mmCIF file with all atom_site columns, C-alpha atoms in Angstrom:
data_model
loop_
_atom_site.group_PDB
_atom_site.id
_atom_site.type_symbol
_atom_site.label_atom_id
_atom_site.label_alt_id
_atom_site.label_comp_id
_atom_site.label_asym_id
_atom_site.label_entity_id
_atom_site.label_seq_id
_atom_site.pdbx_PDB_ins_code
_atom_site.Cartn_x
_atom_site.Cartn_y
_atom_site.Cartn_z
_atom_site.occupancy
_atom_site.B_iso_or_equiv
_atom_site.pdbx_formal_charge
_atom_site.auth_seq_id
_atom_site.auth_comp_id
_atom_site.auth_asym_id
_atom_site.auth_atom_id
_atom_site.pdbx_PDB_model_num
ATOM 1   C CA . UNK A 1 1   ? 9.810   -6.399  -12.544 1.00 52.00 ? 276 UNK A CA 1
ATOM 2   C CA . UNK A 1 2   ? 13.716  -7.591  -12.955 1.00 51.00 ? 277 UNK A CA 1
ATOM 3   C CA . UNK A 1 3   ? 13.986  -3.961  -14.910 1.00 68.00 ? 278 UNK A CA 1
ATOM 4   C CA . UNK A 1 4   ? 16.907  -2.671  -13.010 1.00 78.00 ? 279 UNK A CA 1
ATOM 5   C CA . UNK A 1 5   ? 14.825  -1.952  -10.032 1.00 88.00 ? 280 UNK A CA 1
ATOM 6   C CA . UNK A 1 6   ? 13.746  -4.505  -7.366  1.00 84.00 ? 281 UNK A CA 1
ATOM 7   C CA . UNK A 1 7   ? 16.107  -4.783  -4.503  1.00 88.00 ? 282 UNK A CA 1
ATOM 8   C CA . UNK A 1 8   ? 14.371  -7.802  -3.407  1.00 86.00 ? 283 UNK A CA 1
ATOM 9   C CA . UNK A 1 9   ? 11.611  -9.537  -3.826  1.00 90.00 ? 284 UNK A CA 1
ATOM 10  C CA . UNK A 1 10  ? 9.190   -9.959  -0.227  1.00 90.00 ? 285 UNK A CA 1
ATOM 11  C CA . UNK A 1 11  ? 7.316   -12.586 0.487   1.00 85.00 ? 286 UNK A CA 1
ATOM 12  C CA . UNK A 1 12  ? 4.653   -12.984 3.624   1.00 86.00 ? 287 UNK A CA 1
ATOM 13  C CA . UNK A 1 13  ? 5.042   -15.675 6.253   1.00 87.00 ? 288 UNK A CA 1
ATOM 14  C CA . UNK A 1 14  ? 4.157   -19.032 5.080   1.00 91.00 ? 289 UNK A CA 1
ATOM 15  C CA . UNK A 1 15  ? 1.413   -19.088 8.269   1.00 92.00 ? 290 UNK A CA 1
ATOM 16  C CA . UNK A 1 16  ? -0.131  -16.082 6.231   1.00 89.00 ? 291 UNK A CA 1
ATOM 17  C CA . UNK A 1 17  ? -0.272  -17.271 2.798   1.00 91.00 ? 292 UNK A CA 1
ATOM 18  C CA . UNK A 1 18  ? -2.314  -20.776 3.558   1.00 94.00 ? 293 UNK A CA 1
ATOM 19  C CA . UNK A 1 19  ? -4.886  -18.521 4.966   1.00 91.00 ? 294 UNK A CA 1
ATOM 20  C CA . UNK A 1 20  ? -5.077  -16.508 2.159   1.00 90.00 ? 295 UNK A CA 1
ATOM 21  C CA . UNK A 1 21  ? -4.852  -19.614 -0.051  1.00 92.00 ? 296 UNK A CA 1
ATOM 22  C CA . UNK A 1 22  ? -7.467  -20.763 1.859   1.00 94.00 ? 297 UNK A CA 1
ATOM 23  C CA . UNK A 1 23  ? -9.917  -18.348 1.168   1.00 91.00 ? 298 UNK A CA 1
ATOM 24  C CA . UNK A 1 24  ? -9.480  -17.741 -1.829  1.00 91.00 ? 299 UNK A CA 1
ATOM 25  C CA . UNK A 1 25  ? -7.950  -14.323 -1.197  1.00 89.00 ? 300 UNK A CA 1
ATOM 26  C CA . UNK A 1 26  ? -5.184  -12.737 -3.576  1.00 89.00 ? 301 UNK A CA 1
ATOM 27  C CA . UNK A 1 27  ? -1.114  -13.408 -3.002  1.00 90.00 ? 302 UNK A CA 1
ATOM 28  C CA . UNK A 1 28  ? 0.553   -10.787 -5.344  1.00 90.00 ? 303 UNK A CA 1
ATOM 29  C CA . UNK A 1 29  ? 4.506   -11.238 -5.132  1.00 89.00 ? 304 UNK A CA 1
ATOM 30  C CA . UNK A 1 30  ? 5.927   -7.799  -3.732  1.00 93.00 ? 305 UNK A CA 1
ATOM 31  C CA . UNK A 1 31  ? 9.678   -6.098  -3.805  1.00 94.00 ? 306 UNK A CA 1
ATOM 32  C CA . UNK A 1 32  ? 11.047  -3.918  -2.127  1.00 94.00 ? 307 UNK A CA 1
ATOM 33  C CA . UNK A 1 33  ? 12.588  -1.125  -5.232  1.00 93.00 ? 308 UNK A CA 1
ATOM 34  C CA . UNK A 1 34  ? 15.852  1.221   -4.649  1.00 91.00 ? 309 UNK A CA 1
ATOM 35  C CA . UNK A 1 35  ? 15.272  3.353   -2.046  1.00 86.00 ? 310 UNK A CA 1
ATOM 36  C CA . UNK A 1 36  ? 15.754  6.837   -3.951  1.00 79.00 ? 311 UNK A CA 1
ATOM 37  C CA . UNK A 1 37  ? 16.839  6.592   -6.572  1.00 84.00 ? 312 UNK A CA 1
ATOM 38  C CA . UNK A 1 38  ? 13.945  8.623   -8.940  1.00 89.00 ? 313 UNK A CA 1
ATOM 39  C CA . UNK A 1 39  ? 13.451  5.819   -12.344 1.00 91.00 ? 314 UNK A CA 1
ATOM 40  C CA . UNK A 1 40  ? 11.710  3.839   -9.051  1.00 92.00 ? 315 UNK A CA 1
ATOM 41  C CA . UNK A 1 41  ? 9.916   7.158   -7.050  1.00 92.00 ? 316 UNK A CA 1
ATOM 42  C CA . UNK A 1 42  ? 8.286   8.102   -11.234 1.00 93.00 ? 317 UNK A CA 1
ATOM 43  C CA . UNK A 1 43  ? 7.351   4.566   -11.966 1.00 93.00 ? 318 UNK A CA 1
ATOM 44  C CA . UNK A 1 44  ? 5.528   4.558   -8.026  1.00 93.00 ? 319 UNK A CA 1
ATOM 45  C CA . UNK A 1 45  ? 3.776   7.526   -8.486  1.00 94.00 ? 320 UNK A CA 1
ATOM 46  C CA . UNK A 1 46  ? 2.801   6.063   -12.254 1.00 94.00 ? 321 UNK A CA 1
ATOM 47  C CA . UNK A 1 47  ? 1.757   3.269   -10.882 1.00 93.00 ? 322 UNK A CA 1
ATOM 48  C CA . UNK A 1 48  ? -1.009  5.224   -8.153  1.00 92.00 ? 323 UNK A CA 1
ATOM 49  C CA . UNK A 1 49  ? -2.187  7.408   -9.785  1.00 92.00 ? 324 UNK A CA 1
ATOM 50  C CA . UNK A 1 50  ? -2.870  4.963   -12.831 1.00 91.00 ? 325 UNK A CA 1
ATOM 51  C CA . UNK A 1 51  ? -5.095  3.193   -9.992  1.00 90.00 ? 326 UNK A CA 1
ATOM 52  C CA . UNK A 1 52  ? -6.303  6.752   -7.910  1.00 82.00 ? 327 UNK A CA 1
ATOM 53  C CA . UNK A 1 53  ? -7.958  7.126   -12.019 1.00 86.00 ? 328 UNK A CA 1
ATOM 54  C CA . UNK A 1 54  ? -9.604  2.912   -11.518 1.00 85.00 ? 329 UNK A CA 1
ATOM 55  C CA . UNK A 1 55  ? -10.814 3.887   -8.835  1.00 80.00 ? 330 UNK A CA 1
ATOM 56  C CA . UNK A 1 56  ? -13.136 6.267   -9.617  1.00 78.00 ? 331 UNK A CA 1
ATOM 57  C CA . UNK A 1 57  ? -14.357 8.518   -6.506  1.00 76.00 ? 332 UNK A CA 1
ATOM 58  C CA . UNK A 1 58  ? -12.089 6.146   -4.445  1.00 72.00 ? 333 UNK A CA 1
ATOM 59  C CA . UNK A 1 59  ? -9.198  7.087   -5.709  1.00 72.00 ? 334 UNK A CA 1
ATOM 60  C CA . UNK A 1 60  ? -8.893  10.109  -3.158  1.00 74.00 ? 335 UNK A CA 1
ATOM 61  C CA . UNK A 1 61  ? -8.552  8.477   -0.143  1.00 73.00 ? 336 UNK A CA 1
ATOM 62  C CA . UNK A 1 62  ? -5.155  6.979   -2.007  1.00 80.00 ? 337 UNK A CA 1
ATOM 63  C CA . UNK A 1 63  ? -2.513  9.323   -0.617  1.00 80.00 ? 338 UNK A CA 1
ATOM 64  C CA . UNK A 1 64  ? 0.113   10.812  -3.543  1.00 82.00 ? 339 UNK A CA 1
ATOM 65  C CA . UNK A 1 65  ? 3.347   12.040  -1.850  1.00 84.00 ? 340 UNK A CA 1
ATOM 66  C CA . UNK A 1 66  ? 4.991   14.554  -3.504  1.00 88.00 ? 341 UNK A CA 1
ATOM 67  C CA . UNK A 1 67  ? 8.647   13.324  -1.836  1.00 90.00 ? 342 UNK A CA 1
ATOM 68  C CA . UNK A 1 68  ? 9.317   9.993   -1.179  1.00 92.00 ? 343 UNK A CA 1
ATOM 69  C CA . UNK A 1 69  ? 13.244  10.269  -0.356  1.00 91.00 ? 344 UNK A CA 1
ATOM 70  C CA . UNK A 1 70  ? 13.372  7.981   2.419   1.00 93.00 ? 345 UNK A CA 1
ATOM 71  C CA . UNK A 1 71  ? 10.618  6.109   2.119   1.00 95.00 ? 346 UNK A CA 1
ATOM 72  C CA . UNK A 1 72  ? 10.370  2.384   2.042   1.00 96.00 ? 347 UNK A CA 1
ATOM 73  C CA . UNK A 1 73  ? 8.395   1.548   -1.678  1.00 96.00 ? 348 UNK A CA 1
ATOM 74  C CA . UNK A 1 74  ? 6.592   -1.382  -2.333  1.00 96.00 ? 349 UNK A CA 1
ATOM 75  C CA . UNK A 1 75  ? 4.889   -2.859  -5.691  1.00 95.00 ? 350 UNK A CA 1
ATOM 76  C CA . UNK A 1 76  ? 3.273   -6.060  -6.597  1.00 93.00 ? 351 UNK A CA 1
ATOM 77  C CA . UNK A 1 77  ? 5.480   -7.612  -9.701  1.00 91.00 ? 352 UNK A CA 1
ATOM 78  C CA . UNK A 1 78  ? 2.288   -6.908  -11.968 1.00 91.00 ? 353 UNK A CA 1
ATOM 79  C CA . UNK A 1 79  ? 2.820   -3.118  -10.746 1.00 91.00 ? 354 UNK A CA 1
ATOM 80  C CA . UNK A 1 80  ? -1.022  -2.416  -9.786  1.00 92.00 ? 355 UNK A CA 1
ATOM 81  C CA . UNK A 1 81  ? -0.060  -2.580  -5.878  1.00 93.00 ? 356 UNK A CA 1
ATOM 82  C CA . UNK A 1 82  ? 1.119   -1.215  -3.784  1.00 94.00 ? 357 UNK A CA 1
ATOM 83  C CA . UNK A 1 83  ? 2.380   0.530   -0.712  1.00 95.00 ? 358 UNK A CA 1
ATOM 84  C CA . UNK A 1 84  ? 6.274   2.412   1.571   1.00 96.00 ? 359 UNK A CA 1
ATOM 85  C CA . UNK A 1 85  ? 7.168   2.792   4.264   1.00 96.00 ? 360 UNK A CA 1
ATOM 86  C CA . UNK A 1 86  ? 8.829   5.739   6.423   1.00 96.00 ? 361 UNK A CA 1
ATOM 87  C CA . UNK A 1 87  ? 11.557  4.990   8.505   1.00 96.00 ? 362 UNK A CA 1
ATOM 88  C CA . UNK A 1 88  ? 9.052   5.702   11.750  1.00 96.00 ? 363 UNK A CA 1
ATOM 89  C CA . UNK A 1 89  ? 7.014   3.056   10.695  1.00 95.00 ? 364 UNK A CA 1
ATOM 90  C CA . UNK A 1 90  ? 4.230   4.396   8.952   1.00 94.00 ? 365 UNK A CA 1
ATOM 91  C CA . UNK A 1 91  ? 2.940   2.526   6.466   1.00 91.00 ? 366 UNK A CA 1
ATOM 92  C CA . UNK A 1 92  ? 1.845   4.904   3.241   1.00 93.00 ? 367 UNK A CA 1
ATOM 93  C CA . UNK A 1 93  ? -0.044  5.622   -0.314  1.00 89.00 ? 368 UNK A CA 1
ATOM 94  C CA . UNK A 1 94  ? -1.917  1.834   0.385   1.00 87.00 ? 369 UNK A CA 1
ATOM 95  C CA . UNK A 1 95  ? -3.295  1.948   -3.733  1.00 90.00 ? 370 UNK A CA 1
ATOM 96  C CA . UNK A 1 96  ? -4.502  -0.901  -5.982  1.00 88.00 ? 371 UNK A CA 1
ATOM 97  C CA . UNK A 1 97  ? -6.066  -0.975  -9.607  1.00 83.00 ? 372 UNK A CA 1
ATOM 98  C CA . UNK A 1 98  ? -10.295 -1.419  -9.114  1.00 71.00 ? 373 UNK A CA 1
ATOM 99  C CA . UNK A 1 99  ? -9.681  -4.039  -11.468 1.00 70.00 ? 374 UNK A CA 1
ATOM 100 C CA . UNK A 1 100 ? -7.396  -5.642  -8.726  1.00 68.00 ? 375 UNK A CA 1
ATOM 101 C CA . UNK A 1 101 ? -10.047 -6.924  -6.087  1.00 74.00 ? 376 UNK A CA 1
ATOM 102 C CA . UNK A 1 102 ? -8.626  -8.764  -2.660  1.00 78.00 ? 377 UNK A CA 1
ATOM 103 C CA . UNK A 1 103 ? -6.302  -7.152  -2.167  1.00 85.00 ? 378 UNK A CA 1
ATOM 104 C CA . UNK A 1 104 ? -5.403  -5.357  0.089   1.00 83.00 ? 379 UNK A CA 1
ATOM 105 C CA . UNK A 1 105 ? -5.367  -7.635  3.481   1.00 86.00 ? 380 UNK A CA 1
ATOM 106 C CA . UNK A 1 106 ? -2.929  -9.488  1.917   1.00 89.00 ? 381 UNK A CA 1
ATOM 107 C CA . UNK A 1 107 ? -0.743  -5.867  1.863   1.00 88.00 ? 382 UNK A CA 1
ATOM 108 C CA . UNK A 1 108 ? -1.441  -5.113  4.820   1.00 89.00 ? 383 UNK A CA 1
ATOM 109 C CA . UNK A 1 109 ? 0.178   -8.651  5.926   1.00 88.00 ? 384 UNK A CA 1
ATOM 110 C CA . UNK A 1 110 ? 2.677   -7.737  4.146   1.00 92.00 ? 385 UNK A CA 1
ATOM 111 C CA . UNK A 1 111 ? 3.060   -4.171  5.345   1.00 91.00 ? 386 UNK A CA 1
ATOM 112 C CA . UNK A 1 112 ? 3.246   -4.902  8.839   1.00 88.00 ? 387 UNK A CA 1
ATOM 113 C CA . UNK A 1 113 ? 6.435   -7.942  7.782   1.00 91.00 ? 388 UNK A CA 1
ATOM 114 C CA . UNK A 1 114 ? 8.196   -5.383  6.991   1.00 94.00 ? 389 UNK A CA 1
ATOM 115 C CA . UNK A 1 115 ? 8.324   -3.274  9.523   1.00 93.00 ? 390 UNK A CA 1
ATOM 116 C CA . UNK A 1 116 ? 4.681   -1.058  9.310   1.00 87.00 ? 391 UNK A CA 1
ATOM 117 C CA . UNK A 1 117 ? 3.976   0.251   13.060  1.00 85.00 ? 392 UNK A CA 1
ATOM 118 C CA . UNK A 1 118 ? 0.783   2.927   12.364  1.00 76.00 ? 393 UNK A CA 1
ATOM 119 C CA . UNK A 1 119 ? -1.792  4.380   9.363   1.00 86.00 ? 394 UNK A CA 1
ATOM 120 C CA . UNK A 1 120 ? -3.027  7.278   8.775   1.00 75.00 ? 395 UNK A CA 1
ATOM 121 C CA . UNK A 1 121 ? -6.677  6.625   7.056   1.00 65.00 ? 396 UNK A CA 1
ATOM 122 C CA . UNK A 1 122 ? -10.062 8.369   5.759   1.00 66.00 ? 397 UNK A CA 1
ATOM 123 C CA . UNK A 1 123 ? -13.392 6.620   7.904   1.00 65.00 ? 398 UNK A CA 1
ATOM 124 C CA . UNK A 1 124 ? -14.924 4.733   4.651   1.00 67.00 ? 399 UNK A CA 1
ATOM 125 C CA . UNK A 1 125 ? -14.815 1.511   4.092   1.00 63.00 ? 400 UNK A CA 1
ATOM 126 C CA . UNK A 1 126 ? -10.569 1.266   5.413   1.00 67.00 ? 401 UNK A CA 1
ATOM 127 C CA . UNK A 1 127 ? -10.900 1.552   8.732   1.00 67.00 ? 402 UNK A CA 1
ATOM 128 C CA . UNK A 1 128 ? -12.839 -1.244  9.183   1.00 71.00 ? 403 UNK A CA 1
ATOM 129 C CA . UNK A 1 129 ? -10.726 -3.680  6.380   1.00 70.00 ? 404 UNK A CA 1
ATOM 130 C CA . UNK A 1 130 ? -7.160  -1.656  9.601   1.00 69.00 ? 405 UNK A CA 1
ATOM 131 C CA . UNK A 1 131 ? -8.396  -2.987  12.094  1.00 70.00 ? 406 UNK A CA 1
ATOM 132 C CA . UNK A 1 132 ? -9.221  -6.506  10.870  1.00 76.00 ? 407 UNK A CA 1
ATOM 133 C CA . UNK A 1 133 ? -5.231  -6.507  11.053  1.00 69.00 ? 408 UNK A CA 1
ATOM 134 C CA . UNK A 1 134 ? -4.744  -4.852  14.408  1.00 74.00 ? 409 UNK A CA 1
ATOM 135 C CA . UNK A 1 135 ? -4.921  -0.794  13.780  1.00 71.00 ? 410 UNK A CA 1
ATOM 136 C CA . UNK A 1 136 ? -7.094  1.168   16.048  1.00 78.00 ? 411 UNK A CA 1
ATOM 137 C CA . UNK A 1 137 ? -7.772  4.611   15.826  1.00 71.00 ? 412 UNK A CA 1
ATOM 138 C CA . UNK A 1 138 ? -6.658  6.338   18.103  1.00 74.00 ? 413 UNK A CA 1
ATOM 139 C CA . UNK A 1 139 ? -7.671  9.659   17.011  1.00 72.00 ? 414 UNK A CA 1
ATOM 140 C CA . UNK A 1 140 ? -10.326 10.789  15.477  1.00 71.00 ? 415 UNK A CA 1
ATOM 141 C CA . UNK A 1 141 ? -10.669 13.998  12.905  1.00 72.00 ? 416 UNK A CA 1
ATOM 142 C CA . UNK A 1 142 ? -14.049 15.914  11.636  1.00 73.00 ? 417 UNK A CA 1
ATOM 143 C CA . UNK A 1 143 ? -14.312 16.451  8.639   1.00 68.00 ? 418 UNK A CA 1
ATOM 144 C CA . UNK A 1 144 ? -13.232 20.515  6.776   1.00 72.00 ? 419 UNK A CA 1
ATOM 145 C CA . UNK A 1 145 ? -13.796 20.646  3.165   1.00 73.00 ? 420 UNK A CA 1
ATOM 146 C CA . UNK A 1 146 ? -10.971 23.170  3.014   1.00 76.00 ? 421 UNK A CA 1
ATOM 147 C CA . UNK A 1 147 ? -8.019  19.870  2.840   1.00 64.00 ? 422 UNK A CA 1
ATOM 148 C CA . UNK A 1 148 ? -10.569 18.064  0.263   1.00 64.00 ? 423 UNK A CA 1
ATOM 149 C CA . UNK A 1 149 ? -8.178  16.046  -1.468  1.00 60.00 ? 424 UNK A CA 1
#
């Protein structure tokens, strides 16, 4: 992805990467994209939209924001997975296409290493994954069909 969109590449700590590799889980390369650059934001949005579509009904659980200004955006080298981190440490728009199974745990470790401290999710299967990385629910809201994605 050396097309002028990348600020720098990021890697997990060697000990974290080793754990994932020994468990035969994917450890894709990620890049932090240039901030507040329209071409970057468009590329990130297209990658999310493509992943959401590939996930079928579960794609609705991925947030595609209208505005990614001032959010650090990260995209895997192959463009199939990514996430954003807001200045307050909120991890947003975590996504991975259906063809790239098993990346969520590694992405969370990458997000934490880049300053991610909190995130929101629908309580489908995501809560259990997030809890394995130290996140704990601090609030739960009753489902309201008015806000269905």
